[in-house]
CSV table of C-alpha atoms in Angstrom, one decimal:
chain,number,residue,atom,x,y,z
A,1,UNK,CA,4.6,-21.2,14.4
A,2,UNK,CA,1.7,-23.6,12.0
A,3,UNK,CA,-1.8,-21.2,11.2
A,4,UNK,CA,-5.2,-23.8,12.5
A,5,UNK,CA,-6.7,-23.0,8.7
A,6,UNK,CA,-10.4,-25.5,7.4
A,7,UNK,CA,-10.0,-27.7,4.7
A,8,UNK,CA,-11.7,-25.7,2.6
A,9,UNK,CA,-9.8,-22.7,2.9
A,10,UNK,CA,-6.7,-24.7,2.9
A,11,UNK,CA,-7.5,-26.3,-0.1
A,12,UNK,CA,-8.2,-22.3,-1.9
A,13,UNK,CA,-4.3,-21.8,-0.5
A,14,UNK,CA,-3.4,-24.8,-2.5
A,15,UNK,CA,-4.8,-23.9,-5.1
A,16,UNK,CA,-3.4,-20.8,-5.7
A,17,UNK,CA,0.3,-21.5,-4.7
A,18,UNK,CA,0.2,-24.3,-7.2
A,19,UNK,CA,-1.3,-21.3,-9.7
A,20,UNK,CA,1.2,-19.4,-9.2
A,21,UNK,CA,4.0,-21.6,-9.8
A,22,UNK,CA,2.3,-22.5,-13.0
A,23,UNK,CA,1.2,-19.9,-14.4
A,24,UNK,CA,4.0,-17.4,-13.0
A,25,UNK,CA,6.7,-19.1,-11.4
A,26,UNK,CA,9.3,-18.5,-13.1
A,27,UNK,CA,11.4,-15.7,-13.8
A,28,UNK,CA,11.2,-15.6,-17.9
A,29,UNK,CA,7.3,-16.2,-17.1
A,30,UNK,CA,6.9,-12.8,-15.1
A,31,UNK,CA,8.4,-10.7,-18.0
A,32,UNK,CA,6.0,-11.4,-20.4
A,33,UNK,CA,3.6,-11.9,-18.5
A,34,UNK,CA,4.9,-7.8,-17.1
A,35,UNK,CA,6.7,-6.2,-20.2
A,36,UNK,CA,9.8,-7.0,-18.3
A,37,UNK,CA,8.6,-5.8,-14.8
A,38,UNK,CA,6.9,-2.4,-16.3
A,39,UNK,CA,3.2,-3.2,-16.3
A,40,UNK,CA,2.0,-4.6,-13.2
A,41,UNK,CA,-1.2,-6.5,-14.4
A,42,UNK,CA,-2.1,-8.8,-16.6
A,43,UNK,CA,-5.6,-9.0,-17.7
A,44,UNK,CA,-5.5,-12.7,-19.9
A,45,UNK,CA,-4.1,-14.2,-16.5
A,46,UNK,CA,-6.6,-12.3,-14.1
A,47,UNK,CA,-8.9,-13.4,-16.4
A,48,UNK,CA,-7.8,-16.9,-16.1
A,49,UNK,CA,-8.6,-16.2,-12.4
A,50,UNK,CA,-11.8,-15.5,-12.9
A,51,UNK,CA,-12.6,-18.1,-14.8
A,52,UNK,CA,-11.8,-20.1,-11.9
A,53,UNK,CA,-14.2,-18.0,-9.1
A,54,UNK,CA,-11.6,-16.4,-7.0
A,55,UNK,CA,-12.0,-13.4,-8.0
A,56,UNK,CA,-15.9,-12.8,-6.8
A,57,UNK,CA,-14.7,-13.9,-3.1
A,58,UNK,CA,-15.5,-11.3,-1.9
A,59,UNK,CA,-18.7,-10.7,-3.7
A,60,UNK,CA,-21.9,-11.0,-2.6
A,61,UNK,CA,-23.1,-14.4,-3.7
A,62,UNK,CA,-26.3,-13.1,-5.0
A,63,UNK,CA,-23.8,-10.9,-7.9
A,64,UNK,CA,-22.6,-14.6,-9.1
A,65,UNK,CA,-19.7,-14.6,-5.8
A,66,UNK,CA,-18.6,-16.2,-3.2
A,67,UNK,CA,-19.7,-14.2,-0.2
A,68,UNK,CA,-16.7,-15.2,1.4
A,69,UNK,CA,-15.1,-12.8,4.4
A,70,UNK,CA,-12.0,-10.5,5.6
A,71,UNK,CA,-10.3,-14.0,6.7
A,72,UNK,CA,-10.8,-15.5,3.0
A,73,UNK,CA,-9.7,-12.3,1.0
A,74,UNK,CA,-6.5,-11.7,3.2
A,75,UNK,CA,-5.9,-15.4,2.4
A,76,UNK,CA,-6.1,-14.8,-1.7
A,77,UNK,CA,-4.4,-11.6,-1.3
A,78,UNK,CA,-1.6,-12.6,0.3
A,79,UNK,CA,-1.2,-16.1,-1.3
A,80,UNK,CA,-1.6,-14.0,-4.6
A,81,UNK,CA,1.2,-11.5,-3.2
A,82,UNK,CA,3.5,-14.3,-2.6
A,83,UNK,CA,3.4,-15.6,-5.5
A,84,UNK,CA,4.0,-12.6,-7.5
A,85,UNK,CA,0.9,-13.5,-10.1
A,86,UNK,CA,1.1,-9.4,-12.1
A,87,UNK,CA,-2.9,-8.7,-10.5
A,88,UNK,CA,-2.7,-5.2,-9.6
A,89,UNK,CA,-5.7,-4.3,-10.9
A,90,UNK,CA,-7.7,-6.4,-8.3
A,91,UNK,CA,-7.4,-4.2,-4.9
A,92,UNK,CA,-8.4,-1.0,-5.6
A,93,UNK,CA,-11.0,-3.7,-8.3
A,94,UNK,CA,-12.1,-5.0,-4.5
A,95,UNK,CA,-12.1,-1.6,-2.8
A,96,UNK,CA,-14.1,0.1,-5.4
A,97,UNK,CA,-16.6,-2.7,-5.0
A,98,UNK,CA,-17.1,-2.2,-1.0
A,99,UNK,CA,-18.4,0.6,-1.9
A,100,UNK,CA,-20.4,0.1,-4.4
A,101,UNK,CA,-21.8,-2.5,-2.4
A,102,UNK,CA,-22.5,-0.5,0.6
A,103,UNK,CA,-23.9,2.9,-1.3
A,104,UNK,CA,-25.0,1.8,-4.9
A,105,UNK,CA,-27.7,1.6,-6.6
A,106,UNK,CA,-29.4,-1.7,-7.1
A,107,UNK,CA,-28.1,-0.7,-12.1
A,108,UNK,CA,-25.1,0.1,-10.3
A,109,UNK,CA,-24.2,-3.2,-8.5
A,110,UNK,CA,-25.6,-5.1,-11.2
A,111,UNK,CA,-23.0,-3.5,-13.7
A,112,UNK,CA,-20.2,-3.2,-10.8
A,113,UNK,CA,-20.1,-6.3,-8.7
A,114,UNK,CA,-21.0,-8.5,-11.4
A,115,UNK,CA,-18.0,-7.0,-13.6
A,116,UNK,CA,-15.8,-8.1,-10.8
A,117,UNK,CA,-16.3,-11.4,-11.1
A,118,UNK,CA,-15.6,-11.7,-14.7
A,119,UNK,CA,-12.9,-10.5,-14.5
A,120,UNK,CA,-13.5,-6.5,-15.1
A,121,UNK,CA,-10.9,-3.6,-13.6
A,122,UNK,CA,-12.3,-0.7,-10.8
A,123,UNK,CA,-10.4,2.2,-9.9
A,124,UNK,CA,-10.6,4.2,-7.4
A,125,UNK,CA,-9.7,8.1,-7.2
A,126,UNK,CA,-8.9,10.2,-4.4
A,127,UNK,CA,-6.1,12.4,-4.0
A,128,UNK,CA,-5.0,15.3,-5.8
A,129,UNK,CA,-2.0,17.4,-6.6
A,130,UNK,CA,-2.3,19.8,-3.3
A,131,UNK,CA,-5.0,16.7,-1.3
A,132,UNK,CA,-3.0,13.2,-0.3
A,133,UNK,CA,-3.0,12.7,3.8
A,134,UNK,CA,-5.4,15.8,4.0
A,135,UNK,CA,-8.2,14.9,1.9
A,136,UNK,CA,-10.4,18.0,3.1
A,137,UNK,CA,-8.2,19.7,0.9
A,138,UNK,CA,-10.2,18.2,-2.3
A,139,UNK,CA,-11.1,20.7,-4.9
A,140,UNK,CA,-11.8,19.0,-7.7
A,141,UNK,CA,-15.5,20.0,-8.2
A,142,UNK,CA,-18.8,18.2,-9.9
A,143,UNK,CA,-20.4,21.1,-9.9
A,144,UNK,CA,-24.9,21.2,-10.2
A,145,UNK,CA,-26.3,21.2,-14.0
A,146,UNK,CA,-29.4,19.4,-16.1
A,147,UNK,CA,-29.2,15.6,-15.5
A,148,UNK,CA,-26.8,15.3,-13.1
A,149,UNK,CA,-22.8,17.3,-12.8
A,150,UNK,CA,-19.8,19.1,-14.5
A,151,UNK,CA,-17.1,17.8,-13.0
A,152,UNK,CA,-13.7,19.5,-13.0
A,153,UNK,CA,-9.9,19.3,-11.7
A,154,UNK,CA,-7.5,17.4,-11.4
A,155,UNK,CA,-6.3,13.7,-9.5
A,156,UNK,CA,-3.6,12.1,-9.1
A,157,UNK,CA,-2.3,8.7,-8.4
A,158,UNK,CA,-4.3,6.9,-9.6
A,159,UNK,CA,-4.0,3.9,-9.6
A,160,UNK,CA,-4.8,1.2,-12.7
A,161,UNK,CA,-7.4,4.0,-14.3
A,162,UNK,CA,-6.0,2.8,-17.8
A,163,UNK,CA,-7.2,-0.3,-18.3
A,164,UNK,CA,-10.3,-0.2,-15.2
A,165,UNK,CA,-13.9,0.1,-16.8
A,166,UNK,CA,-14.9,2.6,-13.8
A,167,UNK,CA,-13.3,5.5,-12.2
A,168,UNK,CA,-15.1,5.8,-8.4
A,169,UNK,CA,-14.3,9.3,-8.3
A,170,UNK,CA,-14.6,11.4,-4.8
A,171,UNK,CA,-15.3,15.3,-5.7
A,172,UNK,CA,-15.9,18.0,-4.1
A,173,UNK,CA,-20.1,19.4,-5.0
A,174,UNK,CA,-20.6,21.5,-1.4
A,175,UNK,CA,-19.5,23.2,1.4
A,176,UNK,CA,-20.4,23.1,5.3
A,177,UNK,CA,-18.9,23.5,8.4
A,178,UNK,CA,-16.5,20.9,8.4
A,179,UNK,CA,-14.2,20.9,5.3
A,180,UNK,CA,-14.6,17.1,5.0
A,181,UNK,CA,-18.2,17.8,4.3
A,182,UNK,CA,-19.9,18.3,0.9
A,183,UNK,CA,-18.0,15.3,-0.6
A,184,UNK,CA,-19.4,13.0,-3.5
A,185,UNK,CA,-18.6,10.3,-4.2
A,186,UNK,CA,-19.6,9.0,-8.4
A,187,UNK,CA,-19.4,6.2,-11.0
A,188,UNK,CA,-16.9,8.2,-14.0
A,189,UNK,CA,-16.6,5.8,-17.2
A,190,UNK,CA,-12.9,5.8,-17.8
A,191,UNK,CA,-13.9,6.6,-21.5
A,192,UNK,CA,-16.1,9.1,-20.4
A,193,UNK,CA,-16.0,12.8,-22.6
A,194,UNK,CA,-13.3,15.1,-20.9
A,195,UNK,CA,-11.2,13.1,-19.2
A,196,UNK,CA,-7.7,12.1,-20.0
A,197,UNK,CA,-5.7,10.3,-18.5
A,198,UNK,CA,-2.0,10.2,-17.8
A,199,UNK,CA,0.0,7.7,-16.6
A,200,UNK,CA,3.2,8.8,-14.6
A,201,UNK,CA,6.2,7.0,-14.6
A,202,UNK,CA,7.6,5.1,-11.3
A,203,UNK,CA,10.3,3.4,-10.4
A,204,UNK,CA,8.2,0.5,-9.5
A,205,UNK,CA,6.4,0.4,-12.7
A,206,UNK,CA,3.5,1.9,-14.7
A,207,UNK,CA,0.9,1.8,-12.5
A,208,UNK,CA,-0.8,5.1,-11.4
A,209,UNK,CA,-1.7,8.3,-13.2
A,210,UNK,CA,-2.8,11.7,-13.2
A,211,UNK,CA,-6.4,12.3,-14.3
A,212,UNK,CA,-7.9,15.4,-15.9
A,213,UNK,CA,-11.3,16.0,-15.8
A,214,UNK,CA,-12.9,19.2,-18.4
A,215,UNK,CA,-16.2,19.7,-18.3
A,216,UNK,CA,-17.0,15.9,-17.8
A,217,UNK,CA,-20.5,15.0,-17.6
A,218,UNK,CA,-21.7,12.9,-15.2
A,219,UNK,CA,-25.8,12.0,-15.0
A,220,UNK,CA,-27.8,12.3,-11.7
A,221,UNK,CA,-26.9,8.3,-11.6
A,222,UNK,CA,-24.0,7.8,-11.3
A,223,UNK,CA,-23.8,9.6,-7.7
A,224,UNK,CA,-22.5,6.8,-5.7
A,225,UNK,CA,-24.8,6.7,-1.8
A,226,UNK,CA,-25.8,10.3,-0.8
A,227,UNK,CA,-25.0,13.3,-2.9
A,228,UNK,CA,-22.4,15.0,-0.1
A,229,UNK,CA,-21.5,12.8,2.3
A,230,UNK,CA,-18.3,10.4,0.4
A,231,UNK,CA,-16.6,11.3,3.7
A,232,UNK,CA,-18.4,9.2,5.5
A,233,UNK,CA,-19.5,6.4,3.2
A,234,UNK,CA,-14.9,6.7,2.8
A,235,UNK,CA,-14.7,6.3,6.3
A,236,UNK,CA,-16.8,3.4,6.4
A,237,UNK,CA,-14.5,1.7,4.0
A,238,UNK,CA,-11.0,2.3,5.7
A,239,UNK,CA,-11.1,-1.5,7.4
A,240,UNK,CA,-10.8,-3.0,4.1
A,241,UNK,CA,-8.4,-0.3,2.5
A,242,UNK,CA,-5.4,-1.2,5.2
A,243,UNK,CA,-6.6,-4.6,5.4
A,244,UNK,CA,-5.9,-5.2,1.9
A,245,UNK,CA,-2.6,-3.6,1.7
A,246,UNK,CA,-1.6,-5.1,4.6
A,247,UNK,CA,-2.6,-8.1,3.5
A,248,UNK,CA,-0.7,-7.6,-0.1
A,249,UNK,CA,2.4,-6.5,1.5
A,250,UNK,CA,2.7,-9.1,3.9
A,251,UNK,CA,2.7,-11.7,0.9
A,252,UNK,CA,5.6,-9.8,-0.1
A,253,UNK,CA,7.0,-10.2,2.9
A,254,UNK,CA,7.3,-13.3,3.1
A,255,UNK,CA,8.1,-14.3,-0.5
A,256,UNK,CA,11.1,-11.7,0.2
A,257,UNK,CA,11.6,-14.0,3.6
A,258,UNK,CA,11.4,-16.9,2.0
A,259,UNK,CA,14.4,-16.7,-1.6
A,260,UNK,CA,16.5,-14.5,1.5
A,261,UNK,CA,16.8,-17.9,3.5
A,262,UNK,CA,17.8,-20.3,0.1
A,263,UNK,CA,20.3,-17.9,-0.5
A,264,UNK,CA,21.5,-17.8,2.4
A,265,UNK,CA,21.6,-21.7,2.2
A,266,UNK,CA,22.7,-22.2,-0.3
A,267,UNK,CA,26.0,-19.9,-1.2
A,268,UNK,CA,28.8,-20.0,0.8
A,269,UNK,CA,31.2,-18.3,1.2
A,270,UNK,CA,34.7,-18.6,4.4
A,271,UNK,CA,34.2,-22.4,3.7
A,272,UNK,CA,30.4,-22.8,5.5
A,273,UNK,CA,27.2,-21.1,4.5
A,274,UNK,CA,26.8,-17.8,4.9
A,275,UNK,CA,23.6,-18.2,6.9
A,276,UNK,CA,25.6,-20.0,9.5
A,277,UNK,CA,27.0,-16.8,10.3
A,278,UNK,CA,26.1,-15.1,13.7
A,279,UNK,CA,25.1,-12.1,12.5
A,280,UNK,CA,22.8,-13.2,9.7
A,281,UNK,CA,21.8,-15.6,11.6
A,282,UNK,CA,20.4,-13.7,14.2
A,283,UNK,CA,18.7,-11.7,11.5
A,284,UNK,CA,17.0,-14.5,10.0
A,285,UNK,CA,16.0,-15.2,13.4
A,286,UNK,CA,14.4,-11.8,14.8
A,287,UNK,CA,12.7,-11.3,10.7
A,288,UNK,CA,11.0,-14.9,11.4
A,289,UNK,CA,9.8,-13.6,14.8
A,290,UNK,CA,8.3,-10.2,13.5
A,291,UNK,CA,6.6,-12.4,10.5
A,292,UNK,CA,5.2,-14.3,12.8
A,293,UNK,CA,3.6,-11.7,14.5
A,294,UNK,CA,2.3,-9.4,11.8
A,295,UNK,CA,1.0,-13.0,10.5
A,296,UNK,CA,-1.1,-13.5,13.8
A,297,UNK,CA,-2.1,-9.6,13.8
A,298,UNK,CA,-3.8,-9.9,10.2
A,299,UNK,CA,-5.6,-13.0,11.2
A,300,UNK,CA,-6.8,-11.9,14.3
A,301,UNK,CA,-7.9,-8.3,12.9
A,302,UNK,CA,-9.3,-10.1,9.6
A,303,UNK,CA,-11.6,-12.5,12.3
A,304,UNK,CA,-12.4,-9.5,14.2
A,305,UNK,CA,-14.1,-7.9,11.2
A,306,UNK,CA,-15.6,-10.9,9.9
A,307,UNK,CA,-17.1,-11.1,13.2
A,308,UNK,CA,-18.5,-7.6,13.3
A,309,UNK,CA,-18.3,-6.8,9.3
A,310,UNK,CA,-20.1,-3.2,9.7
A,311,UNK,CA,-17.6,-2.6,13.2
A,312,UNK,CA,-15.0,-0.3,12.1
A,313,UNK,CA,-11.5,-0.9,13.3
A,314,UNK,CA,-9.4,1.9,12.9
A,315,UNK,CA,-7.5,1.2,15.4
A,316,UNK,CA,-7.2,-2.3,15.1
A,317,UNK,CA,-7.1,-2.0,11.4
A,318,UNK,CA,-4.2,0.4,10.9
A,319,UNK,CA,-2.0,-1.3,13.0
A,320,UNK,CA,-2.1,-4.1,10.6
A,321,UNK,CA,-1.3,-2.0,8.1
A,322,UNK,CA,1.3,-0.2,9.0
A,323,UNK,CA,3.0,-3.2,10.7
A,324,UNK,CA,2.5,-5.3,7.7
A,325,UNK,CA,4.1,-2.5,4.9
A,326,UNK,CA,7.0,-1.1,7.1
A,327,UNK,CA,8.1,-5.0,7.9
A,328,UNK,CA,7.5,-5.4,4.5
A,329,UNK,CA,10.2,-2.4,3.0
A,330,UNK,CA,12.7,-4.3,6.6
A,331,UNK,CA,12.9,-7.2,5.1
A,332,UNK,CA,13.5,-6.4,1.2
A,333,UNK,CA,16.1,-4.5,2.1
A,334,UNK,CA,17.2,-6.9,4.8
A,335,UNK,CA,17.0,-9.7,2.2
A,336,UNK,CA,19.4,-7.1,-0.7
A,337,UNK,CA,21.7,-6.7,2.0
A,338,UNK,CA,22.5,-10.4,2.7
A,339,UNK,CA,22.4,-11.5,-1.1
A,340,UNK,CA,24.6,-9.0,-1.5
A,341,UNK,CA,25.3,-8.0,-5.1
A,342,UNK,CA,23.1,-10.8,-6.1
A,343,UNK,CA,20.6,-8.5,-3.8
A,344,UNK,CA,20.7,-5.6,-6.3
A,345,UNK,CA,20.9,-7.5,-9.1
A,346,UNK,CA,17.9,-8.1,-11.3
A,347,UNK,CA,18.4,-11.4,-12.3
A,348,UNK,CA,17.5,-12.9,-8.3
A,349,UNK,CA,14.7,-10.4,-8.2
A,350,UNK,CA,15.0,-8.8,-4.4
A,351,UNK,CA,15.5,-5.4,-6.5
A,352,UNK,CA,11.5,-5.8,-7.4
A,353,UNK,CA,10.4,-7.3,-4.2
A,354,UNK,CA,12.2,-3.9,-2.8
A,355,UNK,CA,10.6,-1.4,-5.6
A,356,UNK,CA,7.0,-3.4,-5.1
A,357,UNK,CA,7.5,-2.3,-0.8
A,358,UNK,CA,8.6,0.8,-0.6
A,359,UNK,CA,5.5,2.7,-2.3
A,360,UNK,CA,3.7,0.7,0.7
A,361,UNK,CA,3.9,2.9,3.8
A,362,UNK,CA,2.9,6.2,1.8
A,363,UNK,CA,-0.3,4.4,-0.4
A,364,UNK,CA,-3.4,4.1,1.2
A,365,UNK,CA,-2.9,6.5,4.3
A,366,UNK,CA,1.1,6.5,5.4
A,367,UNK,CA,3.0,5.3,8.3
A,368,UNK,CA,2.6,8.2,10.0
A,369,UNK,CA,-1.1,8.7,9.4
A,370,UNK,CA,-1.3,5.3,10.5
A,371,UNK,CA,1.0,6.3,13.9
A,372,UNK,CA,-1.4,9.1,14.4
A,373,UNK,CA,-5.0,7.2,14.1
A,374,UNK,CA,-3.5,4.5,16.2
A,375,UNK,CA,-2.6,7.6,18.9
A,376,UNK,CA,-5.9,8.8,18.1
A,377,UNK,CA,-7.5,5.9,19.9
A,378,UNK,CA,-5.7,6.1,23.1
A,379,UNK,CA,-7.8,9.3,23.8
A,380,UNK,CA,-3.7,10.9,22.1
């Protein structure tokens, strides 16, 4: 089903696709940009995109960005993930940007938002060894001291902190009637004294980190928003985080589908292309249908958010994240199965797509949490 895009949006998609084909269109190019797949972000490529004005797509015009909405952001995310551009830092950067835009001081906005337009990366740190889905269980503390706060504790699974300028830290500054009371967001430079960043090796390469805070001083000017109101501020950004992950994974899913389709059209066994056998043909048909459904869902939710940017679409954004991430994992697994041994070989790239999708149903709110949120919106 063809998507109905304006001429301007169609030109944007074409420009991004052309860029990705030119800069990272071959496995040899991607291997060089990513240290043979171990790194998920290439800063030089990222800065080339910044020079084209793309990284400021969702940054307000007053800070040098394009001031575009969710639909345009999703187009950029899908097309860059489809093109396998190694710019993993962009997702966390945009999530952080939204928090600074809504709640930050003017100085914080100038520093972060203008930096994003120029190609700087931002990180967000919420999870802890004992607090993942249960955000209210956070124990990393920021205690008042003269002129600011002293932060002590450990954070984990912090994406991109090892090359980010700042970490948007969620720490506990107090207690309240609810376990979600007393959380505060801070803008912490990654080179701050008392902060140690240690990488975690994963099947997807080097992209997440443990953060260890030991008497790390942050001044009062580092507080983002209102002290103790961090939970409410986090809830205000849920649309964005879930839609970013949905768009990224839908782009990967479409890439896996197209690569699989090319393979089953060309690969012959028993005297004919394997895609002509009913067992594979029907699986291709099912995946194509599911991809169309996911695209319609993503486009519809993005349009709704653009129409009412201040409204939290808890059900719809969770549905988009759930559908697109689960579908991406399914399509890459199916692609590997249909490609047989070649799907398992690094030469063909399907195994890399699989590795990039399996964690997507865990981070940014697990699929189980998304289902719980959706169920609650129906009064269950």
